[in-house]
XYZ file of C-alpha atoms in Angstrom:
484
model
C 20.349 -2.304 4.738
C 23.886 -1.272 5.763
C 24.254 2.493 6.154
C 27.468 4.474 6.315
C 27.370 4.316 10.111
C 27.333 0.509 10.023
C 23.686 0.269 11.061
C 20.765 -1.417 9.386
C 17.686 0.265 8.004
C 14.126 -1.084 8.102
C 14.286 -2.089 4.438
C 13.453 -5.754 3.990
C 15.841 -6.091 1.064
C 18.802 -3.696 0.668
C 18.550 -3.796 -3.117
C 14.795 -3.151 -3.171
C 14.227 -0.062 -1.022
C 10.602 0.968 -0.703
C 9.514 4.349 -2.091
C 10.612 7.141 0.245
C 8.701 10.364 0.762
C 10.589 13.626 1.115
C 9.629 14.641 4.634
C 7.144 15.340 7.352
C 6.494 18.941 8.432
C 4.910 20.309 11.591
C 4.297 23.735 13.069
C 2.621 25.060 16.211
C 1.640 28.509 17.491
C 0.275 29.213 20.979
C -0.354 32.541 22.730
C 2.829 33.855 24.335
C 1.282 33.767 27.811
C 0.677 30.011 27.402
C 4.190 29.158 26.228
C 5.393 27.715 29.544
C 2.342 25.465 29.773
C 2.104 24.422 26.130
C 5.784 23.421 25.703
C 5.726 23.823 21.929
C 9.014 21.943 21.485
C 7.463 18.828 23.019
C 4.292 19.202 20.979
C 6.509 19.392 17.898
C 8.519 16.362 19.025
C 5.357 14.272 19.304
C 4.058 15.644 16.015
C 7.267 14.592 14.268
C 7.103 11.218 15.981
C 3.707 10.689 14.362
C 5.163 11.718 10.990
C 8.386 9.681 11.281
C 7.286 7.371 8.445
C 7.709 10.294 6.022
C 11.448 10.700 6.648
C 14.052 8.912 8.736
C 17.401 10.485 7.829
C 17.382 13.592 10.027
C 15.140 15.616 12.306
C 15.049 19.191 13.585
C 13.022 21.749 15.516
C 13.172 25.565 15.534
C 11.546 27.555 18.356
C 10.881 31.281 18.810
C 10.306 33.007 22.152
C 9.258 36.239 20.458
C 12.721 37.760 20.368
C 14.975 35.098 18.821
C 14.812 31.777 16.986
C 16.807 28.739 18.186
C 17.335 25.731 15.884
C 18.398 22.212 16.865
C 18.785 19.476 14.244
C 20.843 16.344 13.690
C 21.039 13.134 11.706
C 18.889 10.243 12.866
C 15.359 9.441 13.948
C 13.315 11.886 16.023
C 13.859 9.879 19.210
C 17.608 9.733 18.539
C 17.988 13.456 17.885
C 15.918 14.768 20.802
C 15.770 13.955 24.488
C 14.272 15.692 27.501
C 17.317 17.859 28.141
C 17.439 19.153 24.555
C 13.702 19.852 24.402
C 13.864 21.752 27.688
C 16.300 24.220 26.102
C 13.911 24.921 23.211
C 11.479 27.316 24.865
C 9.020 29.649 23.190
C 5.518 29.930 21.793
C 6.133 29.142 18.095
C 7.871 26.083 16.644
C 8.415 24.340 13.329
C 9.724 20.800 12.968
C 10.887 18.441 10.269
C 11.834 14.810 9.665
C 13.699 14.317 6.410
C 14.336 11.852 3.661
C 16.561 13.484 1.056
C 15.187 13.921 -2.461
C 17.358 16.953 -3.267
C 20.829 17.098 -1.728
C 22.806 14.457 0.125
C 21.802 13.146 3.565
C 24.129 15.429 5.559
C 23.793 17.648 8.632
C 24.045 20.783 6.500
C 21.022 19.652 4.502
C 18.903 18.780 7.534
C 15.951 21.050 8.303
C 14.696 23.488 9.534
C 16.750 25.815 7.387
C 17.483 29.196 8.993
C 18.370 32.628 7.638
C 18.957 35.950 9.319
C 17.068 38.850 7.780
C 17.092 42.606 8.286
C 13.995 42.179 10.449
C 15.145 39.136 12.465
C 15.190 35.476 11.491
C 13.376 32.982 9.264
C 13.144 29.206 9.875
C 11.520 26.976 7.245
C 10.600 23.319 6.707
C 9.517 21.774 3.405
C 7.848 18.609 2.165
C 8.046 18.012 -1.577
C 10.488 18.664 -4.359
C 10.982 21.710 -6.581
C 11.597 21.202 -10.286
C 13.043 24.625 -11.147
C 15.680 24.710 -8.400
C 18.522 25.770 -10.706
C 16.440 28.602 -12.135
C 15.641 29.845 -8.626
C 19.245 29.434 -7.441
C 20.426 31.619 -10.332
C 18.622 34.551 -8.687
C 20.981 34.374 -5.688
C 24.451 35.851 -5.345
C 27.315 33.319 -5.648
C 28.339 31.823 -2.330
C 25.017 32.534 -0.608
C 23.985 28.885 -0.309
C 25.351 26.929 2.646
C 23.488 23.706 1.815
C 22.613 21.851 -1.384
C 18.829 21.526 -1.180
C 15.910 23.158 -2.940
C 14.709 24.125 0.552
C 17.900 26.131 1.153
C 17.362 27.989 -2.115
C 13.777 28.826 -1.213
C 14.734 29.970 2.298
C 17.497 32.211 0.958
C 15.107 33.814 -1.529
C 12.446 34.455 1.099
C 14.996 35.896 3.526
C 16.530 38.154 0.865
C 13.170 39.831 0.214
C 12.568 41.477 3.595
C 10.325 44.436 2.804
C 6.845 43.664 4.121
C 7.899 40.538 6.018
C 7.817 36.813 5.129
C 4.272 36.862 3.798
C 5.073 39.621 1.321
C 8.241 37.758 0.317
C 6.316 34.524 -0.205
C 3.712 36.413 -2.224
C 6.512 37.413 -4.619
C 8.611 34.212 -4.640
C 6.071 31.383 -4.602
C 4.318 32.163 -7.909
C 7.687 31.618 -9.634
C 8.323 28.366 -7.725
C 7.415 25.177 -9.585
C 7.053 21.692 -8.197
C 5.676 20.252 -4.981
C 5.978 22.220 -1.779
C 4.087 22.091 1.469
C 5.867 24.728 3.561
C 5.738 25.670 7.231
C 7.905 28.627 8.268
C 8.139 31.290 10.936
C 9.715 34.503 12.071
C 9.913 35.564 15.701
C 6.185 36.361 15.941
C 4.205 34.501 13.287
C 3.718 30.982 11.962
C 3.164 30.640 8.203
C 2.109 27.773 5.948
C 1.797 27.482 2.167
C 0.974 24.781 -0.359
C 1.814 24.646 -4.061
C -1.012 25.356 -6.553
C -1.258 21.643 -7.421
C -1.409 20.573 -3.759
C 0.728 17.533 -4.538
C 1.755 16.921 -0.915
C -0.759 17.072 1.943
C -0.925 19.839 4.580
C -3.601 20.283 7.249
C -4.605 22.850 9.868
C -5.742 22.002 13.393
C -6.772 23.867 16.537
C -5.560 23.101 20.053
C -8.275 22.804 22.682
C -6.420 25.042 25.144
C -5.813 27.677 22.461
C -3.367 27.739 19.600
C -2.952 26.295 16.134
C -1.111 23.376 14.530
C -0.067 22.701 10.918
C 1.044 19.197 9.909
C 1.649 16.975 6.904
C -1.068 14.546 8.022
C -4.035 14.485 10.371
C -2.185 11.842 12.402
C 0.185 14.656 13.417
C -2.794 16.608 14.769
C -4.264 13.642 16.624
C -1.155 12.935 18.649
C -1.109 16.446 20.174
C -4.860 16.586 20.730
C -5.549 19.138 18.005
C -8.956 19.234 16.316
C -8.811 18.972 12.536
C -10.099 22.214 11.016
C -9.368 21.878 7.294
C -6.714 21.259 4.685
C -4.482 24.090 3.565
C -5.765 24.571 0.029
C -3.598 24.377 -3.110
C -2.209 27.834 -3.860
C -3.074 29.084 -0.365
C -0.889 30.757 2.254
C -1.876 31.281 5.885
C -0.369 33.370 8.681
C -1.062 32.625 12.357
C -0.414 35.075 15.176
C -2.232 36.836 18.008
C -4.871 38.058 15.571
C -5.815 34.502 14.574
C -5.535 32.777 11.199
C -5.286 34.923 8.067
C -5.449 33.405 4.605
C -4.762 34.526 1.049
C -4.294 33.017 -2.384
C -0.960 33.444 -4.135
C -2.001 31.305 -7.124
C -5.109 29.779 -8.654
C -5.598 26.192 -7.420
C -4.926 23.355 -9.880
C -5.466 20.305 -7.598
C -3.256 17.309 -8.361
C -2.957 15.453 -5.059
C -0.566 12.495 -5.026
C -2.422 9.210 -5.565
C 0.477 7.280 -4.042
C -0.330 8.830 -0.653
C -3.334 6.478 -0.580
C -1.284 3.492 -1.700
C 1.673 3.688 0.662
C 2.967 7.042 1.913
C 0.346 8.234 4.392
C -0.362 6.537 7.694
C -3.529 4.397 7.578
C -5.033 6.468 10.429
C -4.703 9.667 8.386
C -7.585 11.329 6.535
C -7.034 12.949 3.116
C -9.748 15.034 1.440
C -12.270 13.698 3.958
C -11.465 10.068 3.135
C -9.824 7.671 5.602
C -6.633 6.190 4.163
C -7.362 2.902 5.945
C -10.857 2.739 4.439
C -9.441 3.487 0.994
C -6.828 0.738 1.238
C -9.380 -1.832 2.421
C -11.688 -0.839 -0.447
C -8.777 -1.187 -2.874
C -8.326 -4.735 -1.596
C -11.984 -5.506 -2.254
C -11.732 -4.184 -5.802
C -8.482 -6.092 -6.313
C -10.267 -9.327 -5.372
C -12.992 -8.656 -7.918
C -10.496 -7.787 -10.662
C -8.106 -10.660 -9.967
C -9.906 -13.583 -8.304
C -8.170 -16.885 -7.636
C -8.952 -20.135 -5.846
C -6.908 -20.223 -2.656
C -6.954 -21.282 0.994
C -5.674 -18.143 2.753
C -5.003 -14.446 2.154
C -1.884 -13.082 3.870
C -0.342 -9.591 3.802
C 3.244 -8.554 3.430
C 3.572 -6.857 6.835
C 2.646 -4.136 7.426
C 2.095 -2.268 4.163
C -0.114 -4.944 2.630
C -2.396 -5.472 5.625
C -5.392 -3.172 4.863
C -5.672 -4.342 1.249
C -5.323 -7.987 2.332
C -8.236 -7.496 4.736
C -10.338 -6.109 1.882
C -9.278 -8.885 -0.477
C -10.297 -11.527 2.064
C -13.653 -9.832 2.700
C -14.574 -9.642 -0.980
C -13.238 -13.062 -1.970
C -14.485 -15.051 1.010
C -11.014 -16.554 1.406
C -9.928 -16.631 5.081
C -7.486 -13.926 6.171
C -4.464 -15.136 8.132
C -0.952 -14.326 9.247
C 1.673 -16.145 7.274
C 4.665 -13.854 7.757
C 6.024 -12.417 10.993
C 8.002 -9.180 10.839
C 10.823 -8.523 13.282
C 10.173 -4.964 14.447
C 13.460 -4.629 16.308
C 16.065 -5.369 13.662
C 15.720 -1.973 11.984
C 18.483 -0.043 13.751
C 21.297 -2.138 15.134
C 24.991 -1.451 15.659
C 25.944 -4.942 14.478
C 27.174 -5.131 10.904
C 25.771 -8.355 9.376
C 28.314 -11.026 8.541
C 28.388 -12.490 5.051
C 26.600 -15.587 6.357
C 23.773 -13.521 7.806
C 23.663 -11.328 4.718
C 23.077 -14.433 2.601
C 20.002 -15.179 4.689
C 18.810 -11.742 3.577
C 15.116 -11.332 4.074
C 14.944 -13.599 7.153
C 16.455 -10.761 9.171
C 13.146 -8.971 8.705
C 10.499 -11.588 7.862
C 9.956 -15.198 8.845
C 7.197 -17.546 7.655
C 4.736 -19.290 9.986
C 5.331 -22.751 8.553
C 2.448 -24.439 10.377
C 0.016 -21.822 9.027
C 1.064 -21.979 5.369
C 2.339 -25.502 4.742
C 0.316 -27.162 1.992
C -1.828 -24.051 1.503
C -2.637 -22.086 -1.635
C -1.763 -18.526 -0.644
C -2.754 -15.061 -1.858
C 0.017 -12.636 -0.823
C -1.060 -8.973 -0.871
C 1.418 -6.080 -1.003
C 1.106 -2.370 -1.805
C 3.537 -2.041 -4.725
C 6.420 -3.601 -6.611
C 9.502 -1.453 -7.248
C 12.381 -3.636 -8.388
C 10.804 -6.990 -7.533
C 13.554 -8.309 -5.259
C 11.426 -8.302 -2.112
C 8.525 -10.153 -3.734
C 10.936 -12.634 -5.318
C 12.461 -13.388 -1.919
C 9.055 -13.687 -0.227
C 7.715 -16.066 -2.863
C 10.826 -18.233 -2.535
C 10.630 -18.224 1.246
C 6.961 -19.238 1.257
C 7.648 -22.081 -1.147
C 10.526 -23.256 1.041
C 8.103 -23.240 3.989
C 5.782 -25.602 2.137
C 3.233 -23.353 0.408
C 1.466 -25.260 -2.367
C 0.804 -22.159 -4.491
C 1.744 -18.480 -4.177
C -0.485 -15.914 -5.901
C 0.694 -12.298 -5.606
C -1.765 -9.399 -5.630
C -0.675 -5.748 -5.650
C -2.910 -2.907 -4.436
C -1.495 -0.379 -6.913
C -0.985 -0.411 -10.679
C 2.528 -1.157 -11.951
C 4.930 1.636 -10.939
C 6.497 2.375 -14.312
C 7.685 5.988 -14.045
C 9.860 7.957 -11.609
C 8.501 10.755 -9.410
C 9.914 14.310 -9.517
C 7.601 15.744 -6.861
C 9.001 14.379 -3.630
C 9.095 10.577 -3.729
C 12.493 8.979 -4.214
C 11.526 6.237 -6.673
C 14.105 4.362 -8.656
C 14.837 5.520 -12.197
C 12.692 4.063 -14.965
C 15.525 1.721 -15.908
C 15.517 0.287 -12.363
C 11.737 -0.099 -12.089
C 10.764 -3.653 -12.946
C 7.437 -2.494 -14.429
C 9.317 -0.041 -16.640
C 10.963 -2.942 -18.409
C 8.730 -6.020 -18.134
C 5.105 -6.921 -18.819
C 2.920 -8.222 -15.995
C 3.614 -11.760 -17.172
C 7.329 -10.990 -17.283
C 7.199 -9.675 -13.704
C 5.277 -12.788 -12.592
C 7.918 -15.007 -14.108
C 10.716 -12.907 -12.557
C 9.345 -13.149 -9.003
C 8.352 -16.797 -9.373
C 4.661 -16.450 -8.481
C 1.929 -18.781 -9.739
C -0.100 -15.713 -10.717
C 0.206 -11.943 -10.399
C -2.450 -9.243 -10.441
C -2.268 -5.450 -10.086
C -5.312 -3.295 -9.409
C -6.189 -1.156 -12.397
C -5.599 2.584 -12.294
C -9.304 3.297 -12.758
C -10.282 1.133 -9.780
C -7.597 2.682 -7.553
C -8.786 6.179 -8.463
C -12.399 5.220 -7.854
C -11.531 3.885 -4.389
C -9.917 7.223 -3.473
C -13.220 9.081 -4.083
C -11.274 11.878 -5.828
C -11.807 12.879 -9.446
C -9.163 11.545 -11.817
C -8.290 15.022 -13.079
C -7.539 16.153 -9.503
C -4.891 13.485 -8.888
C -1.231 13.144 -9.827
C -0.845 9.657 -11.296
C 2.508 10.164 -13.004
C 4.274 7.161 -11.450
C 1.563 4.937 -12.932
C 0.752 6.534 -16.292
C 3.732 8.827 -17.037
C 1.517 11.943 -17.302
C 3.282 14.664 -15.287
C 0.941 17.507 -14.253
C 3.899 19.895 -13.797
C 6.251 19.578 -16.802
C 9.773 18.528 -15.840
C 12.941 19.265 -17.768
C 15.163 16.236 -17.350
C 18.369 18.269 -17.058
C 16.798 20.245 -14.181
C 15.990 17.134 -12.159
C 18.149 14.894 -10.017
C 18.921 14.547 -6.356
C 22.420 16.059 -6.526
C 21.912 18.850 -9.080
C 23.143 21.561 -6.661
C 26.226 19.511 -5.768
C 27.695 19.253 -9.255
C 31.000 21.117 -9.317
C 31.075 21.833 -5.587
């Protein structure tokens, strides 16, 4: 997909961008006397690398050496923003890091994270995964001209920095109960690392312990694994922790009302991540098995849409007895290129990213498994491409229910008008994408595969039931930019 810098994104179809999560967050604290050995900036770099799938627009790291906080951030992927020379300048024993996809505020340098504020006691650096739904209400508590960026994260940072008596934990104790929406926060002053999660626990946040001493907080357990941290537990909904030389201290700032995001299991989280004690990979394979039982079909081969459909395709093949195979090859290297596609290449569209294995699919009845359908353009192109390559039949199976409603809690879905399932029946979608048959897993079966109680999950994008009420005039990506 052409970006403003003339590069291409990883999106298979530029008019059918996959759902984007808000961000990945990471934080690390080590004893000050281990700072030179631990190299917290490099631990944070690798942690963000493991969380890159959660945000690809910008990346940043803030480090404290006990006396001052230094922040470095820029637009681009983690590996584009940081190199050895930059990381070597970020020295200290506490760090927070962030990789961003914008859900509030434009994708600009000013809106990149960590956000930083000077306080009467020193400094405050903060990173945030999620999306607030009362941003305008919170911003109204600030003096005019205070905000230097146009994100909900900037508003929250300014509020926490303004309340300095008692330190960041006391400020958070006052501010967070009035903050509505999804927020998994990691922040720090010169001496202490803090983490907090909204009362609904919409976005994940986990705590790990380093073998050599020290603590790590990350969006996913995959961020702990890459730095060799042992998973300790999840940060609970409505919980805030502080980590310093005295260890880990915890308190509740709100009663928990668990509503973890069900779409984390479908698409957002890495398959090697664990959520609520359940492997995401195992969940997705089980979803595929249930999908095969709900929507059987006579076919010769099950193939995934790489790579998001792979676990469910494995499960579908296992349960159906239909052989699993590779029918589409994804080009992993086309994602970021300096070459602007010509009109001729643009007309080829999807073949920049996917190409069929003709000898594997010619004359075959295929089951194509993918994780979700947003606008339908990608599936339409894939079905057409497989038919052109000689497939006898193309049956599409989707490992989530129809996505019919937008998300206001940190996933940048299309509006309801743009969502194909918001406007068409399943049969209408099948006809639109040109498949011989189409089946979505039911919501009940998806929930059952997650092993989490229905009442403890946010399912709003599937059933339109929003656990945190949203006022439509208080939502929108650019609400802080109107009139600027």
